[in-house]
Short mmCIF file of C-alpha atoms and ligand atoms in Angstrom, two decimals:
data_model
loop_
_atom_site.label_atom_id
_atom_site.label_comp_id
_atom_site.label_asym_id
_atom_site.label_seq_id
_atom_site.Cartn_x
_atom_site.Cartn_y
_atom_site.Cartn_z
CA MET A 20 -15.24 -22.93 5.60
CA ARG A 21 -17.22 -24.10 8.56
CA LEU A 22 -17.71 -21.48 11.43
CA LYS A 23 -16.08 -24.06 13.92
CA HIS A 24 -13.02 -23.85 11.86
CA VAL A 25 -12.72 -20.24 11.46
CA LYS A 26 -13.26 -19.64 15.13
CA LYS A 27 -10.07 -21.89 15.76
CA ALA A 28 -8.06 -19.86 13.24
CA GLU A 29 -8.90 -16.61 14.99
CA GLU A 30 -8.10 -17.90 18.01
CA LYS A 31 -4.65 -19.36 17.06
CA ILE A 32 -3.43 -16.42 15.38
CA ASN A 33 -4.49 -13.90 17.85
CA HIS A 34 -2.56 -15.81 20.63
CA SER A 35 0.65 -15.75 18.34
CA THR A 36 3.57 -13.10 18.65
CA TYR A 37 4.13 -13.48 14.68
CA LEU A 38 0.95 -11.51 14.25
CA ILE A 39 1.21 -7.57 14.35
CA LYS A 40 -2.32 -7.07 16.00
CA GLU A 41 -2.43 -3.57 15.95
CA PRO A 42 0.01 -2.35 12.98
CA GLN A 43 -1.25 1.17 12.61
CA GLN A 44 0.72 1.98 16.26
CA TYR A 45 3.99 1.05 14.18
CA LYS A 46 3.19 3.65 11.45
CA GLY A 47 6.69 4.92 10.18
CA ASN A 48 8.41 3.09 12.81
CA PHE A 49 8.15 -0.51 12.15
CA LYS A 50 12.17 -0.61 12.41
CA SER A 51 11.57 -0.72 16.31
CA LEU A 52 9.28 -3.79 15.89
CA PHE A 53 12.53 -5.73 14.46
CA GLN A 54 14.74 -3.67 16.67
CA ASN A 55 16.93 -3.02 13.63
CA ASN A 56 17.66 -0.92 10.85
CA ASN A 57 17.50 -3.48 8.04
CA GLU A 58 15.36 -3.49 5.25
CA ILE A 59 11.74 -3.82 5.12
CA HIS A 60 9.87 -6.44 2.65
CA ILE A 61 6.38 -6.94 2.08
CA GLU A 62 4.48 -9.26 0.38
CA ILE A 63 0.85 -8.78 -0.37
CA GLY A 64 -1.48 -11.50 -0.40
CA THR A 65 0.79 -13.86 1.23
CA GLY A 66 -1.74 -16.83 1.63
CA LYS A 67 -0.13 -19.78 3.63
CA GLY A 68 3.53 -18.08 3.57
CA LEU A 69 5.47 -20.81 1.85
CA PHE A 70 7.35 -18.03 -0.02
CA LEU A 71 7.94 -15.59 2.76
CA LEU A 72 9.16 -18.35 5.13
CA GLN A 73 11.73 -19.56 2.52
CA MET A 74 12.91 -15.90 1.89
CA ALA A 75 13.19 -14.78 5.67
CA LYS A 76 15.27 -18.10 6.33
CA THR A 77 17.47 -17.38 3.08
CA TYR A 78 18.00 -13.80 3.81
CA PRO A 79 18.25 -13.07 7.81
CA ASN A 80 19.54 -9.48 7.20
CA ILE A 81 15.92 -8.20 5.65
CA ASN A 82 12.66 -8.22 7.72
CA PHE A 83 9.60 -9.31 6.09
CA ILE A 84 6.27 -8.58 6.91
CA GLY A 85 3.24 -10.62 5.23
CA ILE A 86 -0.19 -9.06 4.57
CA GLU A 87 -3.26 -11.52 4.14
CA LYS A 88 -6.73 -11.11 4.30
CA TYR A 89 -8.19 -14.16 5.51
CA ASP A 90 -7.94 -15.88 8.98
CA SER A 91 -8.14 -19.02 7.60
CA VAL A 92 -5.48 -18.97 5.11
CA ILE A 93 -2.75 -16.92 7.18
CA VAL A 94 -3.27 -19.29 10.00
CA ARG A 95 -1.32 -21.97 8.01
CA ALA A 96 1.77 -19.43 7.83
CA ILE A 97 1.71 -18.74 11.47
CA GLU A 98 1.57 -22.49 12.19
CA LYS A 99 4.41 -22.88 10.45
CA ILE A 100 6.54 -19.88 12.04
CA GLU A 101 5.67 -21.17 15.49
CA GLU A 102 7.07 -24.53 14.38
CA ASN A 103 10.48 -22.82 13.15
CA PRO A 104 10.66 -19.46 14.73
CA LEU A 105 12.39 -16.38 12.51
CA ASP A 106 12.96 -12.92 14.04
CA ASN A 107 12.87 -11.26 10.96
CA LEU A 108 9.18 -12.37 9.59
CA ARG A 109 5.80 -10.84 10.97
CA PHE A 110 2.46 -11.09 9.63
CA ILE A 111 -0.48 -8.55 9.70
CA ARG A 112 -4.32 -9.80 8.66
CA MET A 113 -5.73 -6.92 6.80
CA ASP A 114 -7.14 -6.18 3.57
CA ALA A 115 -4.19 -4.28 1.59
CA THR A 116 -6.95 -1.58 0.47
CA ASN A 117 -5.67 0.29 3.96
CA ILE A 118 -2.05 -0.36 3.43
CA GLU A 119 -1.29 3.27 3.30
CA GLU A 120 -2.64 3.88 7.07
CA VAL A 121 -0.15 1.28 8.21
CA PHE A 122 3.09 1.88 6.44
CA ASP A 123 4.56 5.20 5.81
CA HIS A 124 7.92 5.41 3.81
CA GLU A 125 9.58 2.66 5.08
CA ILE A 126 9.23 -0.40 2.56
CA ASN A 127 11.96 -1.00 0.26
CA THR A 128 10.36 -3.82 -1.59
CA ILE A 129 6.90 -5.20 -2.48
CA TYR A 130 6.43 -9.00 -3.76
CA LEU A 131 3.33 -9.87 -5.52
CA ASN A 132 2.78 -13.18 -5.81
CA PHE A 133 0.23 -14.74 -7.93
CA SER A 134 -2.39 -11.74 -6.70
CA ASP A 135 -6.14 -12.61 -7.61
CA PRO A 136 -6.47 -11.30 -11.28
CA TRP A 137 -9.94 -10.14 -11.02
CA PRO A 138 -10.74 -10.47 -15.03
CA LYS A 139 -13.63 -8.42 -15.29
CA ASP A 140 -13.33 -4.86 -16.20
CA ARG A 141 -15.50 -3.47 -13.41
CA HIS A 142 -13.37 -4.69 -11.12
CA GLU A 143 -10.26 -3.52 -12.33
CA LYS A 144 -9.68 -1.21 -9.26
CA ARG A 145 -9.42 -4.15 -6.80
CA ARG A 146 -6.22 -5.44 -9.07
CA LEU A 147 -2.91 -5.09 -6.81
CA THR A 148 -1.56 -3.56 -9.51
CA SER A 149 -3.91 -0.96 -11.03
CA SER A 150 -3.01 2.69 -10.50
CA VAL A 151 -5.45 2.80 -7.38
CA PHE A 152 -3.14 0.25 -5.64
CA LEU A 153 0.23 1.84 -7.24
CA LYS A 154 -0.56 5.31 -6.04
CA LYS A 155 -0.74 3.65 -1.98
CA TYR A 156 2.06 2.39 -2.69
CA ASP A 157 3.76 5.22 -3.44
CA THR A 158 3.11 6.63 0.06
CA ILE A 159 4.86 3.80 1.96
CA PHE A 160 8.05 3.14 0.08
CA LYS A 161 11.01 4.80 1.94
CA ASP A 162 12.76 6.21 -1.44
CA LYS A 163 13.36 3.99 -3.98
CA LYS A 164 10.39 2.05 -5.41
CA HIS A 165 10.81 -1.81 -6.27
CA ILE A 166 8.12 -3.95 -6.96
CA ILE A 167 8.47 -7.85 -8.02
CA MET A 168 5.74 -9.82 -9.56
CA LYS A 169 5.00 -13.23 -10.40
CA THR A 170 1.97 -15.19 -11.86
CA ASP A 171 0.45 -17.36 -13.87
CA ASN A 172 -1.88 -15.17 -15.16
CA ARG A 173 -0.95 -13.69 -18.92
CA HIS A 174 -4.01 -11.35 -18.74
CA LEU A 175 -2.84 -9.81 -15.47
CA PHE A 176 0.66 -10.11 -16.22
CA GLU A 177 -0.16 -7.57 -19.43
CA TYR A 178 -2.72 -5.53 -17.43
CA SER A 179 0.29 -4.75 -14.74
CA THR A 180 3.44 -4.16 -17.28
CA ILE A 181 1.13 -1.47 -18.78
CA SER A 182 0.15 -0.22 -14.98
CA PHE A 183 3.47 -0.05 -14.08
CA VAL A 184 5.09 1.86 -17.27
CA LYS A 185 1.67 4.28 -16.88
CA ASN A 186 2.77 4.95 -13.54
CA ASP A 187 6.34 5.83 -14.19
CA TYR A 188 8.00 2.78 -13.14
CA LYS A 189 11.19 1.20 -15.29
CA ILE A 190 11.20 -2.61 -16.19
CA ASP A 191 14.20 -3.87 -14.53
CA ASP A 192 13.74 -7.42 -15.39
CA ILE A 193 10.93 -9.56 -17.21
CA SER A 194 10.61 -13.21 -17.93
CA LEU A 195 7.97 -15.07 -19.86
CA ASP A 196 8.84 -18.36 -18.52
CA LEU A 197 10.55 -18.41 -15.27
CA HIS A 198 11.34 -21.81 -14.66
CA LYS A 199 13.16 -22.24 -17.86
CA GLU A 200 15.49 -19.75 -17.06
CA GLN A 201 18.31 -20.78 -14.41
CA THR A 202 18.15 -17.98 -11.78
CA GLU A 203 17.86 -17.93 -8.07
CA ASN A 204 14.07 -18.38 -7.37
CA ILE A 205 12.09 -19.05 -4.15
CA GLN A 206 8.55 -20.70 -5.23
CA THR A 207 5.36 -19.88 -3.99
CA GLU A 208 2.25 -22.33 -2.95
CA TYR A 209 0.45 -21.38 -6.20
CA GLU A 210 3.75 -21.29 -8.06
CA ILE A 211 4.40 -24.79 -7.22
CA LYS A 212 0.84 -25.71 -8.25
CA PHE A 213 0.95 -23.97 -11.80
CA SER A 214 4.06 -25.13 -12.65
CA ASN A 215 3.19 -28.76 -11.90
CA LEU A 216 0.30 -28.16 -14.07
CA GLY A 217 2.39 -27.13 -17.12
CA TYR A 218 1.89 -23.27 -17.00
CA PRO A 219 4.61 -20.99 -17.90
CA ILE A 220 5.40 -18.33 -15.25
CA TYR A 221 5.62 -14.70 -15.70
CA LYS A 222 7.61 -12.44 -13.53
CA ILE A 223 8.05 -8.98 -13.88
CA GLU A 224 10.48 -6.53 -11.79
CA VAL A 225 10.25 -2.86 -11.56
CA SER A 226 11.72 0.16 -10.00
CA LYS A 227 11.17 4.26 -9.95
C1 LIG D 329 -4.11 -16.50 -5.16
S1 LIG D 329 -3.43 -16.52 -3.71
C2 LIG D 329 -1.61 -16.48 -3.58
C3 LIG D 329 -1.39 -16.79 -2.49
C4 LIG D 329 0.47 -16.89 -2.34
N1 LIG D 329 0.99 -15.32 -2.53
C5 LIG D 329 0.83 -17.56 -3.39
O1 LIG D 329 1.37 -17.06 -4.57
O2 LIG D 329 0.79 -18.93 -3.20
C6 LIG D 329 -4.13 -14.99 -3.57
C7 LIG D 329 -3.87 -14.14 -2.08
O3 LIG D 329 -4.18 -12.97 -1.78
C8 LIG D 329 -5.00 -12.70 -0.73
N2 LIG D 329 -5.21 -10.99 -0.68
C9 LIG D 329 -6.21 -11.13 -2.42
N3 LIG D 329 -6.54 -9.73 -2.32
C10 LIG D 329 -6.11 -9.13 -0.95
C11 LIG D 329 -5.78 -7.74 -0.59
N4 LIG D 329 -6.59 -6.81 -0.96
N5 LIG D 329 -5.62 -8.01 1.22
C12 LIG D 329 -4.89 -8.70 1.48
N6 LIG D 329 -4.76 -10.21 0.97
C13 LIG D 329 -5.49 -10.02 -0.32
C14 LIG D 329 -6.18 -13.78 -0.82
O4 LIG D 329 -6.60 -14.07 0.45
C15 LIG D 329 -4.64 -14.98 -1.19
O5 LIG D 329 -4.52 -15.60 0.04
#
């Protein structure tokens, strides 16, 4: 992306009330941001926000926060919410590596949708379902820990399933071809793309 476009994206998101600019200041008290005691669900690697925009519309009594590391991507989510305002959705631009600096025992559910697979062994720690990340998530969950993951990547799916179990999660639900099942499902951008190409979508829901 050209520098001019990156600068434009940066300006646009920095002017939006939907971007939480200094998220650390709400640590342990994100309910004050939403001004209610509703559950808080986050999506890590939210991309252009399609999933959370739809979730927030469908579930007005849940608060949602989308976390995305790139300005050039999150700007699309910000543009969409500016056009169709929602009180129960906000975004944070950050690398989730620092997630435990932002939340403290206040999150009810984490969504991991089509996370980057990082296929090389030496990059394992970067996978959002590695033990490194799962240990960080332990500090941000309120009481019950609840993760819902979808992916088209078989290797990441198998790796994540093992990682969840190794970290004491129990499997509540699992699907090897989500779109063949008649379940309620809000799709993500990548999910639409990959299922249109004929790939099966894997889903796993775990808790502890
Ligand atoms: C493959 S895309 C999937 C986007 C969206 N969840 C979907 O399903 O359409 C992965 C996204 O996660 C973001 N991402 C990857 N690692 C991240 C991290 N450590 N912290 C925040 N965002 C991350 C990437 O920038 C990218 O936008």
